[in-house]
Amino acid sequence: MNCCVVGLQWGDEGKGKVVDILAENSDVVVRYSGGANAGHTVVIGEEKFALHIMPSGAVRKKTCCVIGNGVVVDPGILIDEIEGLDKRNISLDDRLFISENAHVVLDYHKAEDQHRENALGKNKIGTTIRGIGPCYADKIGRSFAVRMADFRNVDSLKEKLKKIVDYKNKVFAALYKAEPIDANNIFKQCVVFAEKLKPYITNTTKYLHESIDAGKSILFEGAQGALLDIDHGTFPFVTSSNASALGMSPGCGVPARLVDKFIGVVKAYSTRVGAGPFPSEQDNEIGQTIREKGNEYGTTTGRPRRCGWFDAIAVKYTVAIGGVNEIAMMHLDTLAGFDELKICKAYRINGTETTFFPSDAVELSSVECIYETMPGWHEDLSGVTSYDQLPQTTKNYIAAIENIVKIPVTMVGVGPKRSQAICKS
Ligand code: IMP
């Protein structure tokens, strides 16, 4: 069984936990998009693992991990993750495969990210400043790109970096009056990165197809959420990759036809970090309560997340574009304590009702949500171990969402631990 796990909202849905659980029965776990802007948390017993680039399956010692060509790799962060896991007795030797075609995030990308955001002022996107947009821009622009394969030949990389840094310095000085970056420093960092990462760099497309031919089960792990997809999300308030399920094939070279199941992960409510439209946002006491109960602060940046009611119209849309088969609903426990819960079941735009999500940021900003109001529950769900034990009000809430999005919820999360995920049989 090959399976793909994707976020169906604005990221941070709890994909790491779902991937970690499914990885138990997978031979290979593949990250295929995004970079160190992601933050996937896996909690095992008392131990907490926060991973940014490494696939969440890495904490399972027998699972092979692939970083596909669609990922933008920050080598410093990746090396920290490899060494950090090693210190906890989780070695990646012989089981980590990094695509030679994956692009490399260097310091000048992070500087550019920061300069651009500063220049945008109040119109900023609210990026993670991890250099994601600038690195993907260099990938598309082609002339100034560095790929993992370049670490195989540091002499030619040295020449390449001189040309790139020279160009970047001219742009940074002209547009942002910035101090120049030293190409030699970047090169010195790259020599260390190359030394440490070279053993893992390979043709991952070949590795994946050989694994599939050998009957191995592959788990594809999305980063961010479909509403942040560069083509289908709430542009320009998106990330710079195809964060929806559609990004899987280009991000690793495996066609969707070879994936048996797409599992979409949602929270039982909605959150978003950074700027951009968010129709069901509750910028009030309700949102504040969800934030505190759900500890809704970014794994990567620590920023408070904006919180709101579950938007079934947005999720119906991301299910449709991604061909998603079933849903894993996380953070159900966080909603305990509300007398009433709301689910957005339609939008009103300029007086007209619609149930199709308009991804255009301007149109979306003028949307008014039409809600279905449901009774809430007060029971603590964190100790619930089977679906039958859930309160009837909780089951009704899930059923109301299934009724709108038209696919089943097959797993629910009632706490951060591996053991706090329940499958609906
Ligand atoms: P970037 O990916 O750093 O360029 O940021 C672009 C937008 O995507 C910003 O609104 C970020 O807050 C958001 N974003 C990027 N990565 C994540 C993530 O892993 N979770 C949630 N939001 C994210």
CSV table of C-alpha atoms in Angstrom, one decimal, residues 5 9 38 40 42 72 97 104 108 133 137 171 186-187 196 217 221 230 239 241 272 275 280 286 317 322 371 385 424:
chain,number,residue,atom,x,y,z
A,5,VAL,CA,-0.5,12.3,3.7
A,9,GLN,CA,-5.9,23.7,5.6
A,38,ALA,CA,7.8,23.2,8.0
A,40,HIS,CA,6.6,18.6,12.2
A,42,VAL,CA,6.3,13.8,16.8
A,72,VAL,CA,14.5,23.0,-0.8
A,97,PHE,CA,18.5,9.4,0.6
A,104,VAL,CA,19.9,24.2,-1.7
A,108,TYR,CA,21.8,34.8,0.8
A,133,GLY,CA,10.6,31.9,-1.8
A,137,ALA,CA,12.7,31.6,-7.4
A,171,VAL,CA,20.7,43.4,-6.3
A,186,ILE,CA,29.3,30.8,1.8
A,187,PHE,CA,31.8,28.6,0.1
A,196,LYS,CA,28.7,15.7,5.8
A,217,SER,CA,5.3,0.3,0.7
A,221,GLU,CA,4.6,13.2,3.4
A,230,ILE,CA,1.5,28.3,-4.9
A,239,THR,CA,4.3,29.3,0.2
A,241,SER,CA,5.7,25.2,-3.6
A,272,ARG,CA,-3.3,30.1,9.9
A,275,ALA,CA,-1.0,37.2,6.6
A,280,SER,CA,-13.9,31.7,9.5
A,286,ILE,CA,-13.2,32.1,20.9
A,317,TYR,CA,-12.1,22.4,-2.1
A,322,GLY,CA,-6.0,16.7,-4.3
A,371,TYR,CA,-22.5,28.5,9.6
A,385,THR,CA,-9.2,5.0,23.3
A,424,LYS,CA,-12.8,4.6,13.1
